PDB file of C-alpha atoms in Angstrom:
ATOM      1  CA  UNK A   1     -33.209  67.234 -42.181  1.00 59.00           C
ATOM      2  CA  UNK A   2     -36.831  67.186 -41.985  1.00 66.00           C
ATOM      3  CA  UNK A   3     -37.858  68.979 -38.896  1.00 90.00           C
ATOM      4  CA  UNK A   4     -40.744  66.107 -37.896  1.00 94.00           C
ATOM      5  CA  UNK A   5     -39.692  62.983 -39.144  1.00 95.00           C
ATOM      6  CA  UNK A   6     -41.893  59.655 -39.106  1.00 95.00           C
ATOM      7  CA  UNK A   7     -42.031  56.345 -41.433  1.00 90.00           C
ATOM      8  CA  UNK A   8     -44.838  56.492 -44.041  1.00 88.00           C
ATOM      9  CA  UNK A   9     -45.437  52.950 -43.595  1.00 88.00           C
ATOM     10  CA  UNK A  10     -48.538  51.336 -44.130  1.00 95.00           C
ATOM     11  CA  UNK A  11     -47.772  49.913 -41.205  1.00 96.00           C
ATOM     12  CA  UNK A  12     -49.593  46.500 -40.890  1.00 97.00           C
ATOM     13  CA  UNK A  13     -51.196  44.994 -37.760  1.00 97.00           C
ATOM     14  CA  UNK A  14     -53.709  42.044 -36.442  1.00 97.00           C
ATOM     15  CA  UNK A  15     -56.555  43.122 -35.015  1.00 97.00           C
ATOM     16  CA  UNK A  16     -56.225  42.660 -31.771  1.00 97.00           C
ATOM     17  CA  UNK A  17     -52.787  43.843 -31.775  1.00 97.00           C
ATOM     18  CA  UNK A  18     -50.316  46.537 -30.754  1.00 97.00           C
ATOM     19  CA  UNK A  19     -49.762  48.828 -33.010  1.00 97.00           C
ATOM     20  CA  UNK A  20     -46.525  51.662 -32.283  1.00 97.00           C
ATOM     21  CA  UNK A  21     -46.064  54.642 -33.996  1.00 97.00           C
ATOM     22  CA  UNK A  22     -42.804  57.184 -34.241  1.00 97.00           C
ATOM     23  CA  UNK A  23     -41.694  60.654 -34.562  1.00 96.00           C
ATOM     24  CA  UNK A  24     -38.749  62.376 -34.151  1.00 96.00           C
ATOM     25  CA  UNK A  25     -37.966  65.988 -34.366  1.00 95.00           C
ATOM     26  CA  UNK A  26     -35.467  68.282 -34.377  1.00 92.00           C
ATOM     27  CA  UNK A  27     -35.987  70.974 -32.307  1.00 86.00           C
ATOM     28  CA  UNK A  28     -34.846  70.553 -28.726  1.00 84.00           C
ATOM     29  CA  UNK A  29     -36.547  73.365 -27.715  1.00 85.00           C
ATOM     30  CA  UNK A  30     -40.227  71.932 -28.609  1.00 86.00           C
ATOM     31  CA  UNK A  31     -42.337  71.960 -25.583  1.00 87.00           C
ATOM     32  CA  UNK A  32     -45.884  70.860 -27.028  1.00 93.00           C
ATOM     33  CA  UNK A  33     -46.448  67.379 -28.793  1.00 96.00           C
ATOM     34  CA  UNK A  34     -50.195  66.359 -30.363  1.00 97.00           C
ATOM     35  CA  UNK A  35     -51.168  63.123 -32.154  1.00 98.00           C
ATOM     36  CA  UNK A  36     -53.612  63.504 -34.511  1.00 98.00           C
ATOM     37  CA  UNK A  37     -55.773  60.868 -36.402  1.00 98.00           C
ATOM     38  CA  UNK A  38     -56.581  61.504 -40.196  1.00 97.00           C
ATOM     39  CA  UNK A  39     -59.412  58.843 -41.742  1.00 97.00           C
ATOM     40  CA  UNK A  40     -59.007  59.355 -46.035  1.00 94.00           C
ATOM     41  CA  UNK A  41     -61.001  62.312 -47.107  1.00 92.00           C
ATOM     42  CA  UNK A  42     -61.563  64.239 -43.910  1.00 95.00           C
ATOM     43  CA  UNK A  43     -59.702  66.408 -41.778  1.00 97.00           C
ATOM     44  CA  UNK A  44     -57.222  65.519 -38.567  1.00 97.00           C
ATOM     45  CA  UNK A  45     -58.683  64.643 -35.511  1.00 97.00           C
ATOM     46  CA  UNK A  46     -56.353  65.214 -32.201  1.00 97.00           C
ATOM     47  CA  UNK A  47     -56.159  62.307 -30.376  1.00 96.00           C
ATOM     48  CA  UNK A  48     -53.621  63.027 -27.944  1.00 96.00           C
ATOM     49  CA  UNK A  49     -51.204  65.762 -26.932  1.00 96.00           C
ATOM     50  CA  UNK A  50     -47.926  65.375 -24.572  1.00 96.00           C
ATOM     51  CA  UNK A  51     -46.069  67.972 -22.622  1.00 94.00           C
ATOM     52  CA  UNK A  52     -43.703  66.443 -20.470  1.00 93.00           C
ATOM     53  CA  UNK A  53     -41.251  63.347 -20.298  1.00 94.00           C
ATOM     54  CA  UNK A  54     -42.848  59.843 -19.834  1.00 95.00           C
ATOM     55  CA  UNK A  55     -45.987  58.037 -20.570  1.00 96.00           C
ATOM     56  CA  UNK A  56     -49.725  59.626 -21.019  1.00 97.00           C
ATOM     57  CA  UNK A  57     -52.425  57.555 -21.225  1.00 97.00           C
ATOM     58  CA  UNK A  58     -55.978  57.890 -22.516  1.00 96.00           C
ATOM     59  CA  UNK A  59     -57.869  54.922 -23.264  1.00 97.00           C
ATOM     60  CA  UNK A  60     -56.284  52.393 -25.763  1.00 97.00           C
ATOM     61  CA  UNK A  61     -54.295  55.481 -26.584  1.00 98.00           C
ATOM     62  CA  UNK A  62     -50.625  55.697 -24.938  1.00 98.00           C
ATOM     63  CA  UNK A  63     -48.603  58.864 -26.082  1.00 97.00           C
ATOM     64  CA  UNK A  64     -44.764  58.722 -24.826  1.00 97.00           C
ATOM     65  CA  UNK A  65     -42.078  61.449 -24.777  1.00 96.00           C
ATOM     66  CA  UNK A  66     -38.771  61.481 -24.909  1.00 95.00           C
ATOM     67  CA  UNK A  67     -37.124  65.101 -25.079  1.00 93.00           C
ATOM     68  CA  UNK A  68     -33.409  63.580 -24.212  1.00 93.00           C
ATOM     69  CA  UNK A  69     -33.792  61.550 -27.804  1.00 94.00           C
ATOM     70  CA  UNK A  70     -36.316  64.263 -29.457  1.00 94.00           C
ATOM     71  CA  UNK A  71     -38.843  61.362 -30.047  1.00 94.00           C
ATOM     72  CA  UNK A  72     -42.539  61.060 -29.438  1.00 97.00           C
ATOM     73  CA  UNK A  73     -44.643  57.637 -30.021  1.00 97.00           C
ATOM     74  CA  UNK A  74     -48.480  56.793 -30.039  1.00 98.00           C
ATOM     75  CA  UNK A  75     -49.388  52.743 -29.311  1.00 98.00           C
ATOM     76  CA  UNK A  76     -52.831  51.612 -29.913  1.00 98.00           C
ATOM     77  CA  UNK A  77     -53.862  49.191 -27.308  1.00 98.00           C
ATOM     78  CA  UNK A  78     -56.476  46.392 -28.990  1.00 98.00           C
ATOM     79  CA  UNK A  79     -56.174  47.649 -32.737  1.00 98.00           C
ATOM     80  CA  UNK A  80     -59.299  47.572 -34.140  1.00 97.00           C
ATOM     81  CA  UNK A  81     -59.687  47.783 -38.081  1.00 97.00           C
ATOM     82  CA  UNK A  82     -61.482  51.443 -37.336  1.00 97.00           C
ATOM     83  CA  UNK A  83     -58.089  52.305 -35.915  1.00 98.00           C
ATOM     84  CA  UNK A  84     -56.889  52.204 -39.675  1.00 98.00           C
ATOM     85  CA  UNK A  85     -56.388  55.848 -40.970  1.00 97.00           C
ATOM     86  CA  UNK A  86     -53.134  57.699 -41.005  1.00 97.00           C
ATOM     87  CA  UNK A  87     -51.466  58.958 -37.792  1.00 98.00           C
ATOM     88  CA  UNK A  88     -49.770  62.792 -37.984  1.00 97.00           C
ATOM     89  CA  UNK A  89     -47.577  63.542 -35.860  1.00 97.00           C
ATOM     90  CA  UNK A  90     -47.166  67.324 -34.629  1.00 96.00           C
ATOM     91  CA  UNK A  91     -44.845  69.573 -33.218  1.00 94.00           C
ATOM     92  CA  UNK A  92     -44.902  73.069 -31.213  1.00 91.00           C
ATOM     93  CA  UNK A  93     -42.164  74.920 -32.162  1.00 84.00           C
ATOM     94  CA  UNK A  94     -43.305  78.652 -32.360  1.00 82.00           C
ATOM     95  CA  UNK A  95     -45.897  76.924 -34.909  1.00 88.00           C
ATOM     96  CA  UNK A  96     -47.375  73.192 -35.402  1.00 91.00           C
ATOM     97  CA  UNK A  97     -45.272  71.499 -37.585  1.00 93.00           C
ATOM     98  CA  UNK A  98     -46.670  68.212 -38.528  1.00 95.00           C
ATOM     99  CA  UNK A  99     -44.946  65.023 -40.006  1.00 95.00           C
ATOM    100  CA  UNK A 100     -45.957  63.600 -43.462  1.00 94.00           C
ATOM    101  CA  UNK A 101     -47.907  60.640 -41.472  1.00 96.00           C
ATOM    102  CA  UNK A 102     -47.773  57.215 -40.747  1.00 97.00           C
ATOM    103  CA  UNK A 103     -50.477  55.005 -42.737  1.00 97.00           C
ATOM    104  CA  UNK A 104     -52.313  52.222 -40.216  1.00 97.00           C
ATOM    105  CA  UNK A 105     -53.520  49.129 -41.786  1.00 98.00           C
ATOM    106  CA  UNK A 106     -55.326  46.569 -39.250  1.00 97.00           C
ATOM    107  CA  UNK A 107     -56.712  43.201 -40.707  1.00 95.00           C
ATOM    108  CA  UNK A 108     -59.745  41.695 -38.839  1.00 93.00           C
TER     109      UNK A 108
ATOM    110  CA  UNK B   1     -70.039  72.793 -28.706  1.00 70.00           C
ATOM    111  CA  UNK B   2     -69.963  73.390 -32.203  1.00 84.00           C
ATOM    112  CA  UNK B   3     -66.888  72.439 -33.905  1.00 94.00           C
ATOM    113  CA  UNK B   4     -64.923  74.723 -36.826  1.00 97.00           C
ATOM    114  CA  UNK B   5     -66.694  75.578 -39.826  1.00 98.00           C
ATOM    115  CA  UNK B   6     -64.996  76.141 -42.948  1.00 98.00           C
ATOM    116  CA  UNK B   7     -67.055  77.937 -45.823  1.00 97.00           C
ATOM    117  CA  UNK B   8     -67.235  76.827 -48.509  1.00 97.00           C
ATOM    118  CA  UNK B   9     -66.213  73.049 -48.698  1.00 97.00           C
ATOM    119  CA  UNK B  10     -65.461  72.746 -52.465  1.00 97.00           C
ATOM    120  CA  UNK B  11     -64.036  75.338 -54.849  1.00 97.00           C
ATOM    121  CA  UNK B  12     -63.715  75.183 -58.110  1.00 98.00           C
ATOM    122  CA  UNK B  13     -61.660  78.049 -59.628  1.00 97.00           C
ATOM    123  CA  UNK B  14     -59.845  78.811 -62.787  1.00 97.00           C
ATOM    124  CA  UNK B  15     -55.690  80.026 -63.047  1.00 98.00           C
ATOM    125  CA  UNK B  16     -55.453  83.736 -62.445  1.00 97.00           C
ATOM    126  CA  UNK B  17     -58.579  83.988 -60.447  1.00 98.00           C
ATOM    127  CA  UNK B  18     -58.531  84.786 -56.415  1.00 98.00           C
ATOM    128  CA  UNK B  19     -60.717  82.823 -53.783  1.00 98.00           C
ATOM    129  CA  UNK B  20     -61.625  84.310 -50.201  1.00 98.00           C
ATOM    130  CA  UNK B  21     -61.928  80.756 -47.463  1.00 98.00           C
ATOM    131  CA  UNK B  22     -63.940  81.990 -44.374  1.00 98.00           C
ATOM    132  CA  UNK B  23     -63.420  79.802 -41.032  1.00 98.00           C
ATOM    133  CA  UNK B  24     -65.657  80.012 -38.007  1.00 98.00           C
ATOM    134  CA  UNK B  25     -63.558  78.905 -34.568  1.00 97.00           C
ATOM    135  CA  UNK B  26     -64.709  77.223 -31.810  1.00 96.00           C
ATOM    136  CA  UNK B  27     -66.776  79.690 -29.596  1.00 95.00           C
ATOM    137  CA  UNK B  28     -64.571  80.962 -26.804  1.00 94.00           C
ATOM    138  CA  UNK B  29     -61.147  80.024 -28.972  1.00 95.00           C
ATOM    139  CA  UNK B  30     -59.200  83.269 -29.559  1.00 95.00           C
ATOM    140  CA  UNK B  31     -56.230  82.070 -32.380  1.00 95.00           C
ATOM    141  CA  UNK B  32     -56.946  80.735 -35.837  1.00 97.00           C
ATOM    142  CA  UNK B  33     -54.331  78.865 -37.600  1.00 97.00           C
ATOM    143  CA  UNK B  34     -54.407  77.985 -41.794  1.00 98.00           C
ATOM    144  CA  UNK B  35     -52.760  74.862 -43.419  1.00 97.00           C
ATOM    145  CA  UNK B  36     -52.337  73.924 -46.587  1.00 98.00           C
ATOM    146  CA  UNK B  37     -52.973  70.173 -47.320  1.00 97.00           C
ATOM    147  CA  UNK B  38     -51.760  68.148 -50.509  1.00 95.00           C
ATOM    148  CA  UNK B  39     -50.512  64.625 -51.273  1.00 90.00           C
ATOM    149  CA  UNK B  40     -46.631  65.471 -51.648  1.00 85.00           C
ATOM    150  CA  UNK B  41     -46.230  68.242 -49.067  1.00 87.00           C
ATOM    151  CA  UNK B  42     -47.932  67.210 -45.636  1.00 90.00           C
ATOM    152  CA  UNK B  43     -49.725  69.555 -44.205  1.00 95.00           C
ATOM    153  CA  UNK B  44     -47.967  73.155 -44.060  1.00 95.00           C
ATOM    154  CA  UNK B  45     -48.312  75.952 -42.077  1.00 95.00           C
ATOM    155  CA  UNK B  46     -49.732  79.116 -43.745  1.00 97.00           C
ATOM    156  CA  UNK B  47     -50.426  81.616 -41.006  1.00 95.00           C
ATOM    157  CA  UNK B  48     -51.908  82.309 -37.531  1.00 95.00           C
ATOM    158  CA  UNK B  49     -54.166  84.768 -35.639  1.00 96.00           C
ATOM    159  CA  UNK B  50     -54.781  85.750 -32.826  1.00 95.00           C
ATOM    160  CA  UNK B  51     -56.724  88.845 -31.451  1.00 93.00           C
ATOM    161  CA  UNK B  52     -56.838  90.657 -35.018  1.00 94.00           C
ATOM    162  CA  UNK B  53     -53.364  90.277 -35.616  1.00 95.00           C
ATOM    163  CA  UNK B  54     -51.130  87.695 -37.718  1.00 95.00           C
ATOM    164  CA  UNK B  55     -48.650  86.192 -34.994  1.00 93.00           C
ATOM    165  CA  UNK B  56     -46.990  83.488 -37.456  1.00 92.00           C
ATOM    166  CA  UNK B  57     -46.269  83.005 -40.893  1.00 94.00           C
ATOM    167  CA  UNK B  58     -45.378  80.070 -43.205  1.00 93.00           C
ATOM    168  CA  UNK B  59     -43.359  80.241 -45.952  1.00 93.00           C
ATOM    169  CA  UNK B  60     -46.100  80.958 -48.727  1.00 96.00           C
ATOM    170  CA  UNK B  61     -45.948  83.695 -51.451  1.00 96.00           C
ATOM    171  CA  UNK B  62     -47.689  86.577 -50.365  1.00 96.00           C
ATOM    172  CA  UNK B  63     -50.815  85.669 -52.555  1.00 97.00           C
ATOM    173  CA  UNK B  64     -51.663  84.335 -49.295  1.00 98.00           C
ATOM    174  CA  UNK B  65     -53.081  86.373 -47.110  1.00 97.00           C
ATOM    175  CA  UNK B  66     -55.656  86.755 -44.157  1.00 97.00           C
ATOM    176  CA  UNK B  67     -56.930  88.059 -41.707  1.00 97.00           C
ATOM    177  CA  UNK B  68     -59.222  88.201 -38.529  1.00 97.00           C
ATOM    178  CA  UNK B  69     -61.806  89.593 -37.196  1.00 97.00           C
ATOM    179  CA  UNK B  70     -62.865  90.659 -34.012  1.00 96.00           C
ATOM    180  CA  UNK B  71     -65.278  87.556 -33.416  1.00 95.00           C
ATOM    181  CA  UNK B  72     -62.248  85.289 -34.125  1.00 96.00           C
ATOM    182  CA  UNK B  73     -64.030  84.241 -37.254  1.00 97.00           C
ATOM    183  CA  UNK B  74     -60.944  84.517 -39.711  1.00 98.00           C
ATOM    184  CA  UNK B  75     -60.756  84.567 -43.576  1.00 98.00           C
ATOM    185  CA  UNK B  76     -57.837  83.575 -46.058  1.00 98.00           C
ATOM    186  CA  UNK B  77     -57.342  84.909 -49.447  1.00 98.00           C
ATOM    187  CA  UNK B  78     -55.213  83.718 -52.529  1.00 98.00           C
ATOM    188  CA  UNK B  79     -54.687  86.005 -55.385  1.00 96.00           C
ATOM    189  CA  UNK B  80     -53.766  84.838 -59.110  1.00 97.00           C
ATOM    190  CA  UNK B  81     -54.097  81.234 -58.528  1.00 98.00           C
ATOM    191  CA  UNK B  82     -52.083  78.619 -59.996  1.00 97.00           C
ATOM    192  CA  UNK B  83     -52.743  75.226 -60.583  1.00 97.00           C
ATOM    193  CA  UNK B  84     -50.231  73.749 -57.730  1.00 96.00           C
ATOM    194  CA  UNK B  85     -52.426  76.148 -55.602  1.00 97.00           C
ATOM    195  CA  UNK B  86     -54.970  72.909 -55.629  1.00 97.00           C
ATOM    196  CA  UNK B  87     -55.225  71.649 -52.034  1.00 97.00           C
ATOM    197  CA  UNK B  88     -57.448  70.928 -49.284  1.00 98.00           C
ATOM    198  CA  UNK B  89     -57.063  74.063 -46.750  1.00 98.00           C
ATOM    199  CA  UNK B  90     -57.927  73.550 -43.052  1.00 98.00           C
ATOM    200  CA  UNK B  91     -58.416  75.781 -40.443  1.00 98.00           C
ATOM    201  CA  UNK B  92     -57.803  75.061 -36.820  1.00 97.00           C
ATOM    202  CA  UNK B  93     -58.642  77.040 -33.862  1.00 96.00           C
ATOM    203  CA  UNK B  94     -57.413  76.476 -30.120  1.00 95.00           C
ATOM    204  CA  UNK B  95     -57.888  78.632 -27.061  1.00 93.00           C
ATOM    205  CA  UNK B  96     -54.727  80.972 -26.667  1.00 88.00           C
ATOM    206  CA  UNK B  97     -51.734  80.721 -28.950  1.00 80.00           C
ATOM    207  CA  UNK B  98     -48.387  78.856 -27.713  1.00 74.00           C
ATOM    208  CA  UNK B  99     -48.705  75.207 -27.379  1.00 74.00           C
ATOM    209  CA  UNK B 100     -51.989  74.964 -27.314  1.00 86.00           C
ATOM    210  CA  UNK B 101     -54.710  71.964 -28.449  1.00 94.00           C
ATOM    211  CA  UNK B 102     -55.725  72.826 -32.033  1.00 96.00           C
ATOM    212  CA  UNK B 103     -58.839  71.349 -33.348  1.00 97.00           C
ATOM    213  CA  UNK B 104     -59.620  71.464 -37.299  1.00 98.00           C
ATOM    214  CA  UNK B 105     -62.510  71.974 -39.225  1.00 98.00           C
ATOM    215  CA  UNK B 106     -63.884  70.339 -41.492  1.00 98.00           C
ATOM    216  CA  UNK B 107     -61.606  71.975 -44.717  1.00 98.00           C
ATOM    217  CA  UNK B 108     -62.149  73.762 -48.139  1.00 98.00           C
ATOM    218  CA  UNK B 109     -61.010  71.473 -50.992  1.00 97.00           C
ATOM    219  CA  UNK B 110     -59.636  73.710 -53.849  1.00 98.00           C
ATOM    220  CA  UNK B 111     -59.348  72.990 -57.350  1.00 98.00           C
ATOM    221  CA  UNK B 112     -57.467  74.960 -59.490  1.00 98.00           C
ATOM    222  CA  UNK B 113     -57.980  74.970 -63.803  1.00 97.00           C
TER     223      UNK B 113
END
């Protein structure tokens, strides 16, 4: 089992729309969760990190945690076809362990 | 603030041959932390730093190595390269070690002959 799991997608969305991102991992005793963003040829970009249970906003950005079901999503409020780049999702468990990514599409 | 600089940004090196990747934290940011990047591995952890001394370590041959010095600035080194040593390597720095933000630079893309 892969210790951060999350669908490669492309995941495919209006603009306009919702889009909502997963990750699971598989260390309960994680404490530290970061989003980042990751546009083709350049390096990540954190978007968002999470510490505790329940909802964190920031802008169209909404990062929720879930430590009972070792899952963490991202939603991206408004999708805009800038928004489309693919989403890593990261870990703290001693060391950042990241997921393989989740590839954003959004159509105008 | 300036951001995390990676020196250089494109490598071109032969099999057998070592390379030396020099990254520049975030001033004030105390722990450096290496990845490796490539298309069917994710990103993976290679090592961190903090205050001169390796905290954490991947699970990499030990032809990679680093270290850091007492700026924070922080170099990596790969002996006898190989070609599946080809990768983008990125640096990230973050205030204290432990759960904290990391921000990346910019990367060194390495190609291997």
């Amino acid at each position: 089992q892969k210790e951060v799991e999350q669908n490669s997608g492309p995941l495919s969305v209006p603009e306009g729309a919702i889009a909502s991102l997963n990750c699971t991992y598989s260390d309960r005793v994680s404490q530290s969760f970061f989003w980042y963003r990751q546009y083709s040829g350049k390096s990540p970009e954190l978007i968002m990190s999470i510490y505790s249970n329940g909802d964190k906003e920031d802008g169209r950005f909404t990062a929720q945690l879930n430590k009972a079901s070792q899952y963490v999503s991202l939603l991206i409020r408004d999708s805009q076809p800038s928004d489309s780049a693919t989403y890593l999702c990261a870990v703290d468990t001693d060391k950042l362990i990241f997921g393989t990514g989740t590839r954003l599409q959004v159509f105008p | 603030k300036a951001g995390v600089t990676q020196t250089p940004r494109y490598l071109i090196k032969t099999r057998g041959q070592q390379v030396t990747l020099s990254c520049s934290p975030i001033s004030g940011h105390r722990s450096v932390s290496w990845y490796q990047q490539t298309p069917g591995q994710g990103l993976q952890f290679l090592f961190e730093y903090f205050s001169e001394t390796q905290r954490n370590k991947g699970n990499f041959p030990g032809r990679f190595s680093g270290r850091q010095f007492s700026n924070s600035r922080s170099e990596m080194n790969v002996s006898t390269l190989e070609l599946g040593d080809s990768a983008l390597y990125l640096c990230a720095s973050s205030l204290d070690f432990g759960g904290n933000e990391q921000f990346f630079g910019p990367g060194t893309r390495l190609t291997v002959l």
